PDB file of C-alpha atoms in Angstrom:
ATOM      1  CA  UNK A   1     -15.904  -9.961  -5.572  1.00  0.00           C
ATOM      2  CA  UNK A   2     -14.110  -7.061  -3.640  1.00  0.00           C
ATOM      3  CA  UNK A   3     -10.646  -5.863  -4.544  1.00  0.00           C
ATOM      4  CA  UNK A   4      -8.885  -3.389  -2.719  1.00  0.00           C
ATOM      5  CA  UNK A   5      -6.311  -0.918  -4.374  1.00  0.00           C
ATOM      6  CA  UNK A   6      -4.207  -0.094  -1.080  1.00  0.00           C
ATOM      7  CA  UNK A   7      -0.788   2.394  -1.509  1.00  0.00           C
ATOM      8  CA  UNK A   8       0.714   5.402   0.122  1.00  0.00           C
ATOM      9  CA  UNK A   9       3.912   7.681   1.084  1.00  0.00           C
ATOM     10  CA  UNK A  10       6.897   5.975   0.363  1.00  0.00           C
ATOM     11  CA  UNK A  11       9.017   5.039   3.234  1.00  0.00           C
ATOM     12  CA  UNK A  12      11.859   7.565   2.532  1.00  0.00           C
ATOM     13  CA  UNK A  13       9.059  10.205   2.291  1.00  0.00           C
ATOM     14  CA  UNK A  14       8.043   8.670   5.849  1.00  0.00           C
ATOM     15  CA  UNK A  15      11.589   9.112   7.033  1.00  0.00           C
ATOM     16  CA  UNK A  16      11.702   5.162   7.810  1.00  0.00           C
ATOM     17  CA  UNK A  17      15.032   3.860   6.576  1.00  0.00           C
ATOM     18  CA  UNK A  18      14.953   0.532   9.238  1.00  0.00           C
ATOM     19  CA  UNK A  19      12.606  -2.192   9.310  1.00  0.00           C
ATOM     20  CA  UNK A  20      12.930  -1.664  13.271  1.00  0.00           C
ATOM     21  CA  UNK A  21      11.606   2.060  12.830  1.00  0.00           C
ATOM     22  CA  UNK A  22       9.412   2.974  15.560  1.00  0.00           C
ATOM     23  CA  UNK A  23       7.186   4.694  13.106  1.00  0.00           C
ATOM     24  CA  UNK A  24       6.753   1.569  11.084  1.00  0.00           C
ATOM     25  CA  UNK A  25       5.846  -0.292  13.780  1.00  0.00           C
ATOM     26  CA  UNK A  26       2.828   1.903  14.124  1.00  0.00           C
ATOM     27  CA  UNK A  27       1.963   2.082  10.514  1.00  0.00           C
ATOM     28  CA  UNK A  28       2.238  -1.654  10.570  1.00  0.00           C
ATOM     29  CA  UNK A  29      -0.512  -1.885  13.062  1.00  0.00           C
ATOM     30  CA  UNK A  30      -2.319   0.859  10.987  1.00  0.00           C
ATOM     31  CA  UNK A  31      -2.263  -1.282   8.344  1.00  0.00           C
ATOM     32  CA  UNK A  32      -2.955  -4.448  10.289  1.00  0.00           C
ATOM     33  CA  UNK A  33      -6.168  -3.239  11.861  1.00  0.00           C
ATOM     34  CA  UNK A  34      -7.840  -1.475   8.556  1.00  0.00           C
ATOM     35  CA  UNK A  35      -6.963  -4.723   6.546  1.00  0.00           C
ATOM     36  CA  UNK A  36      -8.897  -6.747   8.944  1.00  0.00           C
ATOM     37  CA  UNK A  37     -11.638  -5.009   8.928  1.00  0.00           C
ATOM     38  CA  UNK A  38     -11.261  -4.826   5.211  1.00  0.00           C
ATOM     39  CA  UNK A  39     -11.269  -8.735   5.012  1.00  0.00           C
ATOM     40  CA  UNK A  40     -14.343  -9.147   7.206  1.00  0.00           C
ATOM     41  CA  UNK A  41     -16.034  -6.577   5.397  1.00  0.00           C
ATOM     42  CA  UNK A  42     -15.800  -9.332   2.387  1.00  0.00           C
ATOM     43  CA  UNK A  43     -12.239  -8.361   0.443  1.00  0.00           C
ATOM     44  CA  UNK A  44     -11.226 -10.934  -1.823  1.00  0.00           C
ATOM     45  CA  UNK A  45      -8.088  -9.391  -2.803  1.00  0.00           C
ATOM     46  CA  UNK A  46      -5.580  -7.030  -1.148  1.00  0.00           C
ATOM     47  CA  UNK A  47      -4.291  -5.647  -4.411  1.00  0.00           C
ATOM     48  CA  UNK A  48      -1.089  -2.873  -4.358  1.00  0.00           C
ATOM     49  CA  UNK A  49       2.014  -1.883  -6.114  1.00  0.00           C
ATOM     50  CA  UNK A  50       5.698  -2.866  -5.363  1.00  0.00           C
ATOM     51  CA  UNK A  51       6.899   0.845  -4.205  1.00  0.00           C
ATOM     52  CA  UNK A  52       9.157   0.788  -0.868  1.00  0.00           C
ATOM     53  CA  UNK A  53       6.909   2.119   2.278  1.00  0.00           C
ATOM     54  CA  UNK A  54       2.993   1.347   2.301  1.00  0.00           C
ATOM     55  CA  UNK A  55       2.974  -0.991  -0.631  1.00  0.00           C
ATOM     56  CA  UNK A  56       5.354  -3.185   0.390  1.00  0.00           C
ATOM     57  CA  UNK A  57       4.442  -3.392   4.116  1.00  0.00           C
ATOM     58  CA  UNK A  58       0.844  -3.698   3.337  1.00  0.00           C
ATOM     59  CA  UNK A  59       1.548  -6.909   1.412  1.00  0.00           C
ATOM     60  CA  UNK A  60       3.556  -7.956   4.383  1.00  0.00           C
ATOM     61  CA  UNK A  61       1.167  -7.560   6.695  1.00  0.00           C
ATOM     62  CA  UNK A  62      -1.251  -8.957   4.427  1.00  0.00           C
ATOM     63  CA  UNK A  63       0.691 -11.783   4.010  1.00  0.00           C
ATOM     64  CA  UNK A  64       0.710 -12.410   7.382  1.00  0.00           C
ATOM     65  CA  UNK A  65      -2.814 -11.557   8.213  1.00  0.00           C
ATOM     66  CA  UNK A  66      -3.535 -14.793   5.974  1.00  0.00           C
ATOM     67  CA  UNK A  67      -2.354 -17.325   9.276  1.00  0.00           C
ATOM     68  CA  UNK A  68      -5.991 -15.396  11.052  1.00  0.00           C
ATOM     69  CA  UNK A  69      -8.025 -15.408   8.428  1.00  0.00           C
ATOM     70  CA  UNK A  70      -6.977 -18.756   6.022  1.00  0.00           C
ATOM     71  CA  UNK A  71      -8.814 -19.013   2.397  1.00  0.00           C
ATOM     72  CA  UNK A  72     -10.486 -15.488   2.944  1.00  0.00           C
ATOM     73  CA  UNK A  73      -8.506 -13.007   0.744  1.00  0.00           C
ATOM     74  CA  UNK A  74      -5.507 -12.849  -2.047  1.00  0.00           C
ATOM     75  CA  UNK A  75      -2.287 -10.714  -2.085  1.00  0.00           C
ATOM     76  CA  UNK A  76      -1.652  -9.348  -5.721  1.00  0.00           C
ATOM     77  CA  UNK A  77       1.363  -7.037  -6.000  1.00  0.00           C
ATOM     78  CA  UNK A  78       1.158  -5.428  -9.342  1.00  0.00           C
ATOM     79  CA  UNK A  79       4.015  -3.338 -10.932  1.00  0.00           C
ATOM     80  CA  UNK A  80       3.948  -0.292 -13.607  1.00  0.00           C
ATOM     81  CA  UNK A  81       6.374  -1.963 -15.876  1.00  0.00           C
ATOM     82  CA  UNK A  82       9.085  -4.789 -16.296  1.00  0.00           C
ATOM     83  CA  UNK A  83      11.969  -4.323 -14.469  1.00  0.00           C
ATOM     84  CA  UNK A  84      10.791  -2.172 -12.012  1.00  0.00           C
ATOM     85  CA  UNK A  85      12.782  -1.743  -9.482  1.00  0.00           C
ATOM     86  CA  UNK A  86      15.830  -3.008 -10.955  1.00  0.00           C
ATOM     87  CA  UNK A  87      17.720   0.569 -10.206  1.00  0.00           C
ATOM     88  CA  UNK A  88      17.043  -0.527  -6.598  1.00  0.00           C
ATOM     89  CA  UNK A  89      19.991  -1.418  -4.041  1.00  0.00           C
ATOM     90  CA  UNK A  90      20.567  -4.947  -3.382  1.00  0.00           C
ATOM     91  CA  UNK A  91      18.106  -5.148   0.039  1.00  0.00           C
ATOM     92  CA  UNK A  92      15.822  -3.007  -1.966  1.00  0.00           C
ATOM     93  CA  UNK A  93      15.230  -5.423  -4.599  1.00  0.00           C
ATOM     94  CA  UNK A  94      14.929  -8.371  -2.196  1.00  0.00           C
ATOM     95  CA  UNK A  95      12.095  -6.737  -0.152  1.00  0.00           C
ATOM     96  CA  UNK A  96      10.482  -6.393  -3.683  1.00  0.00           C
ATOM     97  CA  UNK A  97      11.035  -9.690  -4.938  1.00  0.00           C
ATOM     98  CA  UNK A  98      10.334 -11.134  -1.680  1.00  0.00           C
ATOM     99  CA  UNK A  99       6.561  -9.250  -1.880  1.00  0.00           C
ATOM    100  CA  UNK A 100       6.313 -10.955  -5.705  1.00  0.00           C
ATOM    101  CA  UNK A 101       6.982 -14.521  -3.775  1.00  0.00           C
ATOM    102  CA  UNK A 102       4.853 -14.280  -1.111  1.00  0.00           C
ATOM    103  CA  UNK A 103       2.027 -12.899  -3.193  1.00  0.00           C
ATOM    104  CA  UNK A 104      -0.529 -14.867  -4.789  1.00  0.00           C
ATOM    105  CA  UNK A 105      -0.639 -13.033  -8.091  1.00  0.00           C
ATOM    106  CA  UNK A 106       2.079 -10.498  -9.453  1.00  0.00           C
ATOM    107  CA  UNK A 107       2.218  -9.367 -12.546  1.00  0.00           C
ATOM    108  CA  UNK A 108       3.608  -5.760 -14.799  1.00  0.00           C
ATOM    109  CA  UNK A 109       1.026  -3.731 -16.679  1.00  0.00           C
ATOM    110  CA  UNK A 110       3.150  -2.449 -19.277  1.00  0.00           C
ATOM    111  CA  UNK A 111       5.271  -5.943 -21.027  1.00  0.00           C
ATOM    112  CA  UNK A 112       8.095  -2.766 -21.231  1.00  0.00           C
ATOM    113  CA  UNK A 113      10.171  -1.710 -19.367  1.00  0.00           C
ATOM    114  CA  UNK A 114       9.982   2.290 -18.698  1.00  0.00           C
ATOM    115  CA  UNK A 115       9.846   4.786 -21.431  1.00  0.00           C
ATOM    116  CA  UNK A 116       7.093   6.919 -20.407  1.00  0.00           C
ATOM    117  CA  UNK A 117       5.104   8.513 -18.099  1.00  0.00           C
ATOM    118  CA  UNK A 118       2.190   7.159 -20.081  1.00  0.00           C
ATOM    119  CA  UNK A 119       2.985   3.946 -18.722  1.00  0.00           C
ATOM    120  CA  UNK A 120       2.630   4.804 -14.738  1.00  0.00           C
ATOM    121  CA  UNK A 121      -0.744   6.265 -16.195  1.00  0.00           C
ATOM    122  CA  UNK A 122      -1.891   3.151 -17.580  1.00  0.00           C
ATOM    123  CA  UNK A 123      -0.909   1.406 -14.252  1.00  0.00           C
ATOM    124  CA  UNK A 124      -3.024   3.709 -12.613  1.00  0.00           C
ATOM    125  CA  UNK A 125      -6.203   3.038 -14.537  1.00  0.00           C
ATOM    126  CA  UNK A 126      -5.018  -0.676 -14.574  1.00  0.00           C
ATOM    127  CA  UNK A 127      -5.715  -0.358 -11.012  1.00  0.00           C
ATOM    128  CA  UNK A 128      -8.872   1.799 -10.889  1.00  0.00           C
ATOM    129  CA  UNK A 129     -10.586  -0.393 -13.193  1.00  0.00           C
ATOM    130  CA  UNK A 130      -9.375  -3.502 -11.502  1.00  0.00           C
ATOM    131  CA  UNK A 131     -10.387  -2.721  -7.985  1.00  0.00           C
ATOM    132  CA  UNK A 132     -13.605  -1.646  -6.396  1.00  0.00           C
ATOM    133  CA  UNK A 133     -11.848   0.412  -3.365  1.00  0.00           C
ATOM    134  CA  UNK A 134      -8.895   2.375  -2.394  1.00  0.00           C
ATOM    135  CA  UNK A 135      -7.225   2.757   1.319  1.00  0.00           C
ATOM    136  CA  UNK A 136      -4.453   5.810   0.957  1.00  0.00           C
ATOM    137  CA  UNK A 137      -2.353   6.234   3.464  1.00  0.00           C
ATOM    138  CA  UNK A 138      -1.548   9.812   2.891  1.00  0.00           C
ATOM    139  CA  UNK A 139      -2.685  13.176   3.834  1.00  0.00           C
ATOM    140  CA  UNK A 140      -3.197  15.816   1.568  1.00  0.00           C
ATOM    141  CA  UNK A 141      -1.734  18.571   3.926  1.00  0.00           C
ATOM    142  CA  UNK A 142       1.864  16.861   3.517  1.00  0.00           C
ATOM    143  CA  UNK A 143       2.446  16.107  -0.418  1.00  0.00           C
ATOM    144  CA  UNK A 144       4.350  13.043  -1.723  1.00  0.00           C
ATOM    145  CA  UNK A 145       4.382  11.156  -5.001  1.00  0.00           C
ATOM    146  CA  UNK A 146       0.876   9.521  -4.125  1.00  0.00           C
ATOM    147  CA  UNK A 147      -1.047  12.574  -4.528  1.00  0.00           C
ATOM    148  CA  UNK A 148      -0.615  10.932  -8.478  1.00  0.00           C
ATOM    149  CA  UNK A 149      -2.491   8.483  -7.392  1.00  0.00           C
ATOM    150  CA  UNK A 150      -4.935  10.362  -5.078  1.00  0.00           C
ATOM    151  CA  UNK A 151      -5.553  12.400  -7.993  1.00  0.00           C
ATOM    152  CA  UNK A 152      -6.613   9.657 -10.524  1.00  0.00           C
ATOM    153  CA  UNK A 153      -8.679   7.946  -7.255  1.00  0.00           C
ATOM    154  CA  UNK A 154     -10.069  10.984  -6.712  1.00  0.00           C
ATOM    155  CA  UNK A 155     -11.491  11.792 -10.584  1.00  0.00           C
ATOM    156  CA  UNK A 156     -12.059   8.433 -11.110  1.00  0.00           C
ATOM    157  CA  UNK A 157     -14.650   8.148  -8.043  1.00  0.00           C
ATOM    158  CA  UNK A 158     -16.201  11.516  -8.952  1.00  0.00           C
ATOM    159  CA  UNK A 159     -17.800   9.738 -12.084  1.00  0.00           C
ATOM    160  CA  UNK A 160     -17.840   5.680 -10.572  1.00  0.00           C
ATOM    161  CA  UNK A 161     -18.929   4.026  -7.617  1.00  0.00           C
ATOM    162  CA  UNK A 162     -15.393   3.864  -6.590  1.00  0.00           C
ATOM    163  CA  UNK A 163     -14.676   4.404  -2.648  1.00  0.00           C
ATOM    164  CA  UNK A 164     -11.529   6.372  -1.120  1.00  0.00           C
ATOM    165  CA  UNK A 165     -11.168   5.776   2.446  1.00  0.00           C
ATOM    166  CA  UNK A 166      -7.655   7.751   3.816  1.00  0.00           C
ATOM    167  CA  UNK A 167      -5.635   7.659   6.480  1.00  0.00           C
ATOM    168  CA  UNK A 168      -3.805  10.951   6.867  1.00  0.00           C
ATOM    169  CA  UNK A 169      -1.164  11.858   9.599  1.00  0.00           C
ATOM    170  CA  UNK A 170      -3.760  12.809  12.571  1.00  0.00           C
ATOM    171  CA  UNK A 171      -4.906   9.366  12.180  1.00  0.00           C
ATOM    172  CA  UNK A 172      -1.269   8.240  12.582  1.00  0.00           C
ATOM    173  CA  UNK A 173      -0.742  10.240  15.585  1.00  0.00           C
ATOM    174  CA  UNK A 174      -3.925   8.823  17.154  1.00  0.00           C
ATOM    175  CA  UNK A 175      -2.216   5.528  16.001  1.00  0.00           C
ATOM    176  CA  UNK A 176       1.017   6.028  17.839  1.00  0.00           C
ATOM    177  CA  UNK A 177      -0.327   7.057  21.061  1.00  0.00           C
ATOM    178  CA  UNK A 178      -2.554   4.320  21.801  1.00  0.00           C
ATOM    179  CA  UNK A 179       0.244   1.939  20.440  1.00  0.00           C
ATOM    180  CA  UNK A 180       2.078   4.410  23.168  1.00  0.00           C
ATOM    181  CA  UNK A 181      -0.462   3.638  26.029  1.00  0.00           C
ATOM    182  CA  UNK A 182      -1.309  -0.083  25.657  1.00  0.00           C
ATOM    183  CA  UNK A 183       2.664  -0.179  25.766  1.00  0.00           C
ATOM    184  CA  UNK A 184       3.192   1.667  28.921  1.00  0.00           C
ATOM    185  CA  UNK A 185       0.100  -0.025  30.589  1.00  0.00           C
ATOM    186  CA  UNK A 186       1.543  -3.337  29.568  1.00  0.00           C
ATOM    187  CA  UNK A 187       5.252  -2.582  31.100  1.00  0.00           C
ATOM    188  CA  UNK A 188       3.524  -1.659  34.197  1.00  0.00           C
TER     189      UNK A 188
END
């Protein structure tokens, strides 16, 4: 079996406030691309967390990548605690719970719902020790809140056969303009 840990920049770190966000259009193809690779390299499960930005749209894409490759892989969004999310506006919690439908497995770490930052730790070691790979989208030179996770990866691997693959912003940029070109030589 092959489980895949897969999370990133949140999508107000990204600047992406509309589904219809250039920008995610791009990281949605990001994510598209390295998934299937991911699945033909022998993933079982897609595995990630429920935070707005790469989680979530890495479960959608998943999700979706499920009508090309049928029977192949599973979708697991797992969450830090119970109740997360609940602080969430109204479209924010229906993109969440909408990711815990359409997911084959979802489930909270802690049976609490947040008291400590103990708890995000256990999530992360929940996930370490539950999943054979990581794919961050994230780059080191521009901090967010998943250099918490990138940190834990990063320890964790130093000691396990654990494997970080990243995706930082060049990578994005390459991203954008060959979306950028096939677009142009399409329209023409």
């Amino acid at each position: 079996m092959s489980r895949l840990w897969i999370t990133g920049y949140r999508s107000y770190e990204l600047g992406i406030f509309k589904k219809n966000d250039p920008k995610k259009t791009v990281i949605d193809k990001v994510i598209k691309d390295n998934l299937s690779q991911e699945i033909m390299d022998g993933v079982d499960w897609i595995i990630t967390g429920g935070q707005l930005g790469i989680e979530q749209w890495s479960i959608e894409v998943a999700n979706q990548l499920k009508t090309e490759y049928p029977d192949e892989f599973k979708t697991s969004v797992m969450l830090p605690f119970q109740k997360f999310g609940e602080q969430w506006n109204n479209d924010n919690k229906m993109s969440l719970q909408k990711c815990i439908q359409n997911s084959d497995f979802s489930a909270s770490v802690s049976n609490e719902p947040y008291k400590s930052p103990i708890q995000l730790k256990a999530y992360q070691k929940f996930m370490l020790t539950h999943t054979d790979k990581a794919l961050l989208i994230y780059d080191l030179d521009h901090e967010g809140k998943t250099k918490y996770d990138y940190n834990q990866i990063k320890q964790y691997s130093d000691h396990n056969d654990y494997d970080l693959r990243m995706i930082d912003f060049d990578d994005l940029q390459e991203a954008a303009t060959e979306y950028e070109n096939s677009r142009k030589s399409f329209e023409e």
